[in-house]
Short mmCIF file of C-alpha atoms in Angstrom, two decimals:
data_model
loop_
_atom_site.label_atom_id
_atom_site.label_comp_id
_atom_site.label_asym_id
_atom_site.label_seq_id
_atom_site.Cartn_x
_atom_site.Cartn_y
_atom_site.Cartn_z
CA UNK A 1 0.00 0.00 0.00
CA UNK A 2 3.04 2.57 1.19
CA UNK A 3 4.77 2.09 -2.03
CA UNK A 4 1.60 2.43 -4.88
CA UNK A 5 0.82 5.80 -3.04
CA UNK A 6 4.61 6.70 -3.31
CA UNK A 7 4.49 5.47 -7.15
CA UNK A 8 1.48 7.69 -7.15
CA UNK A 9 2.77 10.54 -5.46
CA UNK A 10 5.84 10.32 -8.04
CA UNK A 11 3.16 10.80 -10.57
CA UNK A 12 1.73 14.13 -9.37
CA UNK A 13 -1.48 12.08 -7.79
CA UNK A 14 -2.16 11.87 -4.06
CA UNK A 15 -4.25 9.15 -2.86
CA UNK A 16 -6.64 9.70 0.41
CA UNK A 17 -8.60 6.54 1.24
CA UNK A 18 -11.81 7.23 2.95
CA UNK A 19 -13.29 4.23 3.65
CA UNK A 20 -11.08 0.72 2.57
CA UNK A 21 -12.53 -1.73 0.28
CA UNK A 22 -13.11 -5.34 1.01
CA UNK A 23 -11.45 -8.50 -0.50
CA UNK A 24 -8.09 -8.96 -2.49
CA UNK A 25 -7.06 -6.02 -5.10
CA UNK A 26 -8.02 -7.27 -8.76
CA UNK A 27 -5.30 -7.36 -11.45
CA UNK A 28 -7.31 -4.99 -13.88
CA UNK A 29 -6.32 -7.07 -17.09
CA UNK A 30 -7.53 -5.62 -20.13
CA UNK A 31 -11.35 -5.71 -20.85
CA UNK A 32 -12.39 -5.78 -16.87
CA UNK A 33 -15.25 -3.68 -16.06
CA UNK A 34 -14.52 -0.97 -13.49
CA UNK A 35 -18.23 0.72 -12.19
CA UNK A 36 -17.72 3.69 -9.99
CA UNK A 37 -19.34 7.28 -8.55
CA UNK A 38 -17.68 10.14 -8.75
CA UNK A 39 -17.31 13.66 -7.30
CA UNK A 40 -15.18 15.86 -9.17
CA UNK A 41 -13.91 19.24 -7.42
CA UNK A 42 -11.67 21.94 -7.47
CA UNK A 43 -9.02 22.38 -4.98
CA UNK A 44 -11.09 24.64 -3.07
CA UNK A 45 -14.13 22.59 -2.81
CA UNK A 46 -16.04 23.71 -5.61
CA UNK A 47 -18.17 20.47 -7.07
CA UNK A 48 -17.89 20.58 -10.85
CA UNK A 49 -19.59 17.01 -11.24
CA UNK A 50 -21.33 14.35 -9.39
CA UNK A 51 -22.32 10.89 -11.32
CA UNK A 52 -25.08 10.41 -7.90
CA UNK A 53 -26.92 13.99 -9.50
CA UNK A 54 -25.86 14.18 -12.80
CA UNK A 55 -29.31 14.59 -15.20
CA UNK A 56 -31.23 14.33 -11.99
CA UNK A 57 -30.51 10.85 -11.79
CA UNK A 58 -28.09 8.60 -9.92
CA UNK A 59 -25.87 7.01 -13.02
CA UNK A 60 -22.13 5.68 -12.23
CA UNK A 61 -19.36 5.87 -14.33
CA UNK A 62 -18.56 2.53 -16.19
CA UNK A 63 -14.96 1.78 -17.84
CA UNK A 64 -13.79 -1.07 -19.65
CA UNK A 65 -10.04 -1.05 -18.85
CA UNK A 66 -7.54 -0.96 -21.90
CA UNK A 67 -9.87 1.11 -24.15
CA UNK A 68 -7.84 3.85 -23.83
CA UNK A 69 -10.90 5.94 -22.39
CA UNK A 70 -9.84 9.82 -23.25
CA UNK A 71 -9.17 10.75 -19.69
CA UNK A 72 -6.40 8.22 -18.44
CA UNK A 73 -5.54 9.07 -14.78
CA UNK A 74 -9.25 7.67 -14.11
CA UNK A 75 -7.71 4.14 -15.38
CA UNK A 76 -4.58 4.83 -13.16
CA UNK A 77 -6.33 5.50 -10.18
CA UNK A 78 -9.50 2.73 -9.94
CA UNK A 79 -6.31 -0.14 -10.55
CA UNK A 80 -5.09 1.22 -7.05
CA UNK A 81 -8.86 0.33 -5.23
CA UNK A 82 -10.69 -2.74 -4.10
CA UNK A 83 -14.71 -2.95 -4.63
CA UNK A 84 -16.48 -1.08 -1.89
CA UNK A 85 -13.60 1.30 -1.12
CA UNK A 86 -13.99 5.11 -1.25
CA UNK A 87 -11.35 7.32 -1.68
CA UNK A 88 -10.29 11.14 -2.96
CA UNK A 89 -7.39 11.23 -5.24
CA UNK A 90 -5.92 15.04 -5.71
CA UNK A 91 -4.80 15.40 -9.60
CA UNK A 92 -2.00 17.29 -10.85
CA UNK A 93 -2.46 19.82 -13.98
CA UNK A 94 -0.87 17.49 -16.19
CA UNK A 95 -3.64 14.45 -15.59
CA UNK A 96 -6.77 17.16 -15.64
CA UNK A 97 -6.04 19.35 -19.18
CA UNK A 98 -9.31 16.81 -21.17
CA UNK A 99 -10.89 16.61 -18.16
CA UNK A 100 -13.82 20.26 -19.71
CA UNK A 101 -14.07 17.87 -22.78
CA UNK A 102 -15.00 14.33 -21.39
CA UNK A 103 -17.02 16.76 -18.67
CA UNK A 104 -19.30 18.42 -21.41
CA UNK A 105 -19.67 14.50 -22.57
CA UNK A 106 -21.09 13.14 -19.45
CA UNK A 107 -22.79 16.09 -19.12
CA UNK A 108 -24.28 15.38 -22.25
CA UNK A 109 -25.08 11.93 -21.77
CA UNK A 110 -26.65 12.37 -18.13
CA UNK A 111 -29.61 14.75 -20.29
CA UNK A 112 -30.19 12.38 -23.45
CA UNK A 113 -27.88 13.96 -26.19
CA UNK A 114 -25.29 13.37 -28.26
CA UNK A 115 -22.07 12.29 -26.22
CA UNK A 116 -19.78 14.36 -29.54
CA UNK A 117 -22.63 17.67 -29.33
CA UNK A 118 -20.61 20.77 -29.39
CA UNK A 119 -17.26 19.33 -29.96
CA UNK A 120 -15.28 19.97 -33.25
CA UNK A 121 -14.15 17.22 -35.40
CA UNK A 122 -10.35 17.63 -33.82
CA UNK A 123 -8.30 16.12 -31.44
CA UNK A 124 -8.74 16.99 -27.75
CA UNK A 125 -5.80 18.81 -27.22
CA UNK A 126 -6.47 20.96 -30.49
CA UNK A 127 -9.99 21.98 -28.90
CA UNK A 128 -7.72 22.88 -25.70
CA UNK A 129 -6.10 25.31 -27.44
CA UNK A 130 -8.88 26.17 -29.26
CA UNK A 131 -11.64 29.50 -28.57
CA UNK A 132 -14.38 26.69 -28.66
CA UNK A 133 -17.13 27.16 -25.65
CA UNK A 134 -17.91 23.79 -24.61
CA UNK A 135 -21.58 25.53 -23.67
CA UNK A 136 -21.03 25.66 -19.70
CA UNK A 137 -19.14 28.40 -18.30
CA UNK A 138 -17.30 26.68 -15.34
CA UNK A 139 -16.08 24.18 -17.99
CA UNK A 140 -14.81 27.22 -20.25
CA UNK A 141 -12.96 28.48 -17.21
CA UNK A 142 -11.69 25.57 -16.64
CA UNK A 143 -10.23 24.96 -20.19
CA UNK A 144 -8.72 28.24 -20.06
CA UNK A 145 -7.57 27.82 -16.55
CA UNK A 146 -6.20 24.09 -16.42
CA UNK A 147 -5.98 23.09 -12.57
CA UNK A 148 -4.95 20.39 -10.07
CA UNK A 149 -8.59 18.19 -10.06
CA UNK A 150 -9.66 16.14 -6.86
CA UNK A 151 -11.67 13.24 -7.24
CA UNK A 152 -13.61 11.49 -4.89
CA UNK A 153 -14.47 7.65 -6.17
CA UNK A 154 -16.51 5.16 -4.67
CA UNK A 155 -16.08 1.46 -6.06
CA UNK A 156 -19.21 -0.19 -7.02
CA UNK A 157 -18.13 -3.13 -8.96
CA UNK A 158 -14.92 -5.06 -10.51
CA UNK A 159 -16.06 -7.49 -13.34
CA UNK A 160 -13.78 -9.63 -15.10
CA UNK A 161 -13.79 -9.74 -18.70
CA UNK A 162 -16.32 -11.52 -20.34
CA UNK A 163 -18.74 -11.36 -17.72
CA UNK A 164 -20.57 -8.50 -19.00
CA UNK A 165 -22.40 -7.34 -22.50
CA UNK A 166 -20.31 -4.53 -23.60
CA UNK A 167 -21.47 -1.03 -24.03
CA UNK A 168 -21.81 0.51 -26.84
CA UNK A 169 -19.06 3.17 -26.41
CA UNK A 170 -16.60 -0.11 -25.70
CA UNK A 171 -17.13 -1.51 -29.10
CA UNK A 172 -15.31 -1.58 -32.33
CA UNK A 173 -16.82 0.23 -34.97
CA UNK A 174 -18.29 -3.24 -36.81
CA UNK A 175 -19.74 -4.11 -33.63
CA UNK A 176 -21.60 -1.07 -33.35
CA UNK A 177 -23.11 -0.94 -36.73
CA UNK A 178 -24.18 -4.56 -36.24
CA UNK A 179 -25.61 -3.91 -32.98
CA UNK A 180 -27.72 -1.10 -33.94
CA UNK A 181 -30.82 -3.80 -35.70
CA UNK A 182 -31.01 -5.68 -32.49
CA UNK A 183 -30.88 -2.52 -30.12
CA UNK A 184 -33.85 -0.92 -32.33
CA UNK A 185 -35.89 -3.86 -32.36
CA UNK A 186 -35.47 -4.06 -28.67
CA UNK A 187 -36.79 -0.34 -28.31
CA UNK A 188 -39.65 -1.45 -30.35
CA UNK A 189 -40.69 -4.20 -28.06
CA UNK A 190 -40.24 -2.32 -25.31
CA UNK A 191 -42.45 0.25 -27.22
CA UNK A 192 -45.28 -2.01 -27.57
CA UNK A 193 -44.86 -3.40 -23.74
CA UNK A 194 -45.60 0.48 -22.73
CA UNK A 195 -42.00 0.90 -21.47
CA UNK A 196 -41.41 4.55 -23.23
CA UNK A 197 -38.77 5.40 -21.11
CA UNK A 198 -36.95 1.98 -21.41
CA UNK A 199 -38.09 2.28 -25.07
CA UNK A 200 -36.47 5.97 -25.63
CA UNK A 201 -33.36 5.01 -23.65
CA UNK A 202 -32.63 1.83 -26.19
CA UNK A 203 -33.67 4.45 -29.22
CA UNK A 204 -31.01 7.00 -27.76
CA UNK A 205 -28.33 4.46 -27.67
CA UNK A 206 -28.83 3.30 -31.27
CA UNK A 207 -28.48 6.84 -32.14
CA UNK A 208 -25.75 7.46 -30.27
CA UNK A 209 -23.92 5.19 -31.68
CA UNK A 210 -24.59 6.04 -34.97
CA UNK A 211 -23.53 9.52 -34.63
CA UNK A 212 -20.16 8.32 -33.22
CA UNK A 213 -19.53 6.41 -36.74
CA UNK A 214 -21.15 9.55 -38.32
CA UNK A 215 -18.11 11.71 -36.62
CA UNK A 216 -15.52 9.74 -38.81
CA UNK A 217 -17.06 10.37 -42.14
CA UNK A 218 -16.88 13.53 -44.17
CA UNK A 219 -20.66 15.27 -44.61
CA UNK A 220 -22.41 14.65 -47.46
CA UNK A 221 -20.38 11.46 -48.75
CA UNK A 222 -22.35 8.67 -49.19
CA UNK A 223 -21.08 6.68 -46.12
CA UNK A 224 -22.45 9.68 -44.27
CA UNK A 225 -25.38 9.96 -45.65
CA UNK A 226 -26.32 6.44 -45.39
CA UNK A 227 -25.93 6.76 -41.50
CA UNK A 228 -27.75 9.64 -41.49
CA UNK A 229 -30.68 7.38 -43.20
CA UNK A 230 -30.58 4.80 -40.50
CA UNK A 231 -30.52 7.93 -38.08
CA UNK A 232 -33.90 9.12 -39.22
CA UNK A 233 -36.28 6.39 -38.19
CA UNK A 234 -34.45 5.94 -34.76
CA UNK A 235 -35.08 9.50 -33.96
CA UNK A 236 -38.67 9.66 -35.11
CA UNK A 237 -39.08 6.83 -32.69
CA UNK A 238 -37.58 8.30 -30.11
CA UNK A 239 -39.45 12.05 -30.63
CA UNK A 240 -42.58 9.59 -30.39
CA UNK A 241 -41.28 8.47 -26.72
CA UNK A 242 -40.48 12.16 -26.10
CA UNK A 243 -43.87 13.14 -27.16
CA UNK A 244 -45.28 10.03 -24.66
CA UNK A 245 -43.27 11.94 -21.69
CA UNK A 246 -44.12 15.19 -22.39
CA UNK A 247 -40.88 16.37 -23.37
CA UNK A 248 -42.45 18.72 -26.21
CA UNK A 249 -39.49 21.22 -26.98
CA UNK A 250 -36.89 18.22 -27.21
CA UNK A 251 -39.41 17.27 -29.86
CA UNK A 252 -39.39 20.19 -31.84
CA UNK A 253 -35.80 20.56 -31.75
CA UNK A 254 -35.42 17.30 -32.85
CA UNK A 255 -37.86 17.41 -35.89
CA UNK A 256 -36.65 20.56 -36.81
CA UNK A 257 -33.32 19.37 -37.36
CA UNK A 258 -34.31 16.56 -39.84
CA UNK A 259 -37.02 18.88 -41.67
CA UNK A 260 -33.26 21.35 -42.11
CA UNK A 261 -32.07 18.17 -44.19
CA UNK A 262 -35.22 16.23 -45.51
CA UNK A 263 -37.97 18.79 -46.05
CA UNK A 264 -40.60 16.33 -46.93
CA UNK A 265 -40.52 14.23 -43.94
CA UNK A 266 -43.70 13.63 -43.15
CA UNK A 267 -43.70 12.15 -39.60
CA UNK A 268 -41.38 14.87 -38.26
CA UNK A 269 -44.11 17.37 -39.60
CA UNK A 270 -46.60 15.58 -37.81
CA UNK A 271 -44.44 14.79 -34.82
CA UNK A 272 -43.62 18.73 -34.80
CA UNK A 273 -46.99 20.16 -35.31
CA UNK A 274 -48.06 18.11 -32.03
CA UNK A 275 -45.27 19.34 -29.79
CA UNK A 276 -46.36 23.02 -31.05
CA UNK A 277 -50.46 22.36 -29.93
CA UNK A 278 -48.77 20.91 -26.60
CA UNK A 279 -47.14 24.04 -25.68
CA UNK A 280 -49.68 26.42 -27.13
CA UNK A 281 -47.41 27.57 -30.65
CA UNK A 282 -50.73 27.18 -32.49
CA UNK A 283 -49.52 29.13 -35.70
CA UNK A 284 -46.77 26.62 -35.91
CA UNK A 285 -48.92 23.55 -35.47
CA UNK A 286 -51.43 24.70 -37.91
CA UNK A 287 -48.06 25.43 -40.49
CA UNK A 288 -47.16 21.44 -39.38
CA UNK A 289 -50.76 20.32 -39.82
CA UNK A 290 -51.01 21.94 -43.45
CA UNK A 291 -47.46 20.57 -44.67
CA UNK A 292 -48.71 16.85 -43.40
CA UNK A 293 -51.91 17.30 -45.33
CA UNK A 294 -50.00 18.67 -48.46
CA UNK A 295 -47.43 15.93 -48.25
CA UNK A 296 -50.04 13.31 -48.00
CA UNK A 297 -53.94 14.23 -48.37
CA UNK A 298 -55.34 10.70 -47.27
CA UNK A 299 -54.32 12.42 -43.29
CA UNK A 300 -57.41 14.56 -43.40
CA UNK A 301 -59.16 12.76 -41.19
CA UNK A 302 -55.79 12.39 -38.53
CA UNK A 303 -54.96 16.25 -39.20
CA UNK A 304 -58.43 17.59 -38.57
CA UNK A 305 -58.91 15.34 -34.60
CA UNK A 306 -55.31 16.80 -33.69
CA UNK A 307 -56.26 20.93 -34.99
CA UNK A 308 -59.56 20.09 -33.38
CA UNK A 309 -57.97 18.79 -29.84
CA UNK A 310 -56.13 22.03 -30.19
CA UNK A 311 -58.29 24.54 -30.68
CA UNK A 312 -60.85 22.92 -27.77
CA UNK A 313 -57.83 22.87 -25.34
CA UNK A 314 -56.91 27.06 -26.43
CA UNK A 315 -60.54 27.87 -25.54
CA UNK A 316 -60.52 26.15 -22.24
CA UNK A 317 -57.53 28.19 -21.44
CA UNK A 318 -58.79 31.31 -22.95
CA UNK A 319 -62.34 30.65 -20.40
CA UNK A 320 -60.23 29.79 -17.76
CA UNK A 321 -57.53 33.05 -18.24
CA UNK A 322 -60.91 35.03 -18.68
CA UNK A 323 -62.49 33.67 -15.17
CA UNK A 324 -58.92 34.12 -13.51
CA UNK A 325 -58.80 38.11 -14.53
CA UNK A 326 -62.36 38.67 -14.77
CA UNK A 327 -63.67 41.68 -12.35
CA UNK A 328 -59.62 42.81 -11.89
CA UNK A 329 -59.93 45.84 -14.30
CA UNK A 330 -64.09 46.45 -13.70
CA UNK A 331 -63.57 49.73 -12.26
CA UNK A 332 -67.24 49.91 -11.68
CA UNK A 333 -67.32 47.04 -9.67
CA UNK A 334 -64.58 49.07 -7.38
CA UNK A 335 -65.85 50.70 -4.35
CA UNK A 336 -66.20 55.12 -4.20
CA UNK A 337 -63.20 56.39 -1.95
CA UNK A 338 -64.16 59.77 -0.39
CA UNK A 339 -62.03 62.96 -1.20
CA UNK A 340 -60.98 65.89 1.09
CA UNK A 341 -60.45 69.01 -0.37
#
C-alpha cells in the first residue's frame, strides 16, 4: 500500500482513502469492467460534477479497462482500489487538461444527447487550445484555466472480462453498426410493452452510436449519408417516446433538425406540429398540420382530430384566463373612496 501511493505521489497524484474496500485487489487485465461514482472538485471545494446527481438521476461511471478511455488518470487511479472502497485522489495539472471535454460529454449523456454535441471534429488537445465554448461556463474556465482536479471515487463493482455485454461506447466500430438492428428492435418491443422510457433510452443508444460512426465520415459522402438514413427512423421513434413523456421542446428541436435536411418528412411534420399544440405555438402547429396534409392528403381525417384537440384545449384556457382576470380591471365594480379638499 506505502509504495503504490509513493508510485502515485511520483506521478503528481495523491491518494486519500476514505473508507477501505473489502477483498483482495483485482489485477485490472484488459477488458475488466470498473463501475464507480464520482465527485469531481476543485481544490477549493467547488463540485464541478457528481455521477449520484448528474441529469437528476443517480448514473455511475462505467470503464472497460484498456480502451484507452480519453481521460487516463481515471484508469490509473481505480487499478489502485478494491470494490467497496472510497477514496479522494488530488490530480496534478498534467492528468486534468481533457478533463472540460469528457465533462461536457457526461454532461451530455446524463440529459439524453449526443455524447460528440458541441465538440469539433479535432483532437482533444487541439480543442484545448482552441476559442471553442464547450456551452457551460465553469467548464470554459476551466479549459482556459487548467488546474490540479480532486476526485472522490466510490467502487461499485470489478467485473472480469467476459462477464458482461459490452457497451456501446466499448465496441469496435463493426460491432456497433451490427448492434444497432437488435438494439432498435429491442426499443420497439419495449415500445409495444408500454416501457417509453426503457423504449427511448434503447432508441437514444442506437443513435448514439450512430452519430459516433457519423463523426468519422466527411458530410455529405455517401457513407455519411447512409448513416444519417438509418438515423432518421431511430429518432422519429424516439421524438414519439419524447412526445409520450411530455418532453415537447426536445421534440421540436429534434424534428426541426431533420425537416433542415429532408424537407418532406412527413412524420417529423406531424411529430412537430403536435409538440407546437402541446405548448400552445398554435400558428406553428397549424403550419405542421397543413405541410402533413400537403405531403399526403389521405391524413385529413388524422390532421383535422389533432387541430380540433387544439383549438378545444386554447378555448378552455382562454375561459379559464378570462375567469382568472375577470372583475380585476371592472372599475365599476370598485368601491367610491371619499375625497378631502
Amino acid at each position: 500500500m506505502e509504495e503504490e501511493g509513493r508510485r502515485l505521489l511520483e506521478e503528481g497524484i495523491r491518494k486519500k482513502v476514505i473508507s477501505p474496500g473489502k477483498g483482495d485487489l483485482s489485477t485490472f487485465p484488459n477488458g475488466t469492467k470498473v463501475v464507480f461514482h464520482y465527485r469531481t472538485s476543485l481544490c477549493d471545494g467547488t463540485v464541478l460534477d457528481d455521477s449520484r446527481a448528474m441529469g437528476g438521476r443517480s448514473k455511475p461511471m462505467e470503464l472497460i479497462m484498456g480502451k484507452k478511455f480519453k481521460l487516463a488518470v481515471w484508469e490509473r487511479i481505480v487499478i489502485t482500489m478494491r470494490q467497496g472502497e472510497v477514496a479522494e485522489f488530488t490530480c496534478d495539472t498534467k492528468h486534468t487538461a481533457l478533463y472540460p471535454l469528457v465533462s461536457q460529454s457526461l454532461r451530455n449523456i446524463s440529459v439524453g444527447k449526443d455524447p460528440l454535441e458541441g465538440q469539433r471534429h479535432c483532437c482533444g488537445i487541439a480543442q484545448i487550445h482552441s476559442h471553442h465554448s464547450l456551452g457551460h461556463k465553469d467548464l470554459d474556465h476551466l479549459q482556459a484555466n487548467p488546474q490540479p482536479l480532486v476526485f472522490a471515487i466510490e467502487m461499485l463493482e470489478v467485473l472480469p472480462p467476459g462477464s458482461f455485454q459490452l457497451d456501446m461506447w466499448a465496441m469496435t466500430d463493426k460491432e456497433k453498426l451490427d448492434s444497432v438492428p437488435l438494439i432498435h428492435e429491442e426499443g420497439n418491443s419495449l415500445f409495444k410493452q408500454g416501457k417509453i422510457k426503457e423504449a427511448s433510452e434503447k432508441y437514444y443508444n442506437a443513435i448514439a452510436c450512430l452519430k459516433n460512426l457519423q463523426m468519422k465520415e466527411h458530410p455529405g459522402d455517401e457513407s455519411w449519408v447512409q448513416l444519417d438514413q438509418m438515423i432518421t427512423p431511430l429518432l422519429l421513434n424516439y421524438c414519439q417516446c419524447l412526445l409520450l413523456q411530455s418532453q415537447y421542446y426536445e421534440v421540436i428541436e429534434h424534428c426541426s433538425s431533420l425537416i433542415f435536411k429532408y424537407e418532406d418528412n412527413l412524420k417529423a411534420y406531424y411529430k412537430r406540429g403536435k409538440a407546437h399544440a402541446a405548448v400552445w405555438n398554435e400558428e406553428e402547429a397549424r403550419a405542421d398540420f397543413a405541410k402533413v396534409l400537403e405531403l399526403d392528403p389521405s391524413l385529413e381525417a388524422s390532421v383535422n382530430k389533432e387541430v380540433k384537440a387544439m383549438e378545444e384545449k386554447l378555448r378552455s384556457k382562454q375561459a379559464e384566463e378570462k375567469g382568472r382576470y375577470k372583475g380585476l380591471f371592472d372599475f365599476k365594480a370598485m368601491p367610491a373612496t371619499a375625497t378631502t379638499g
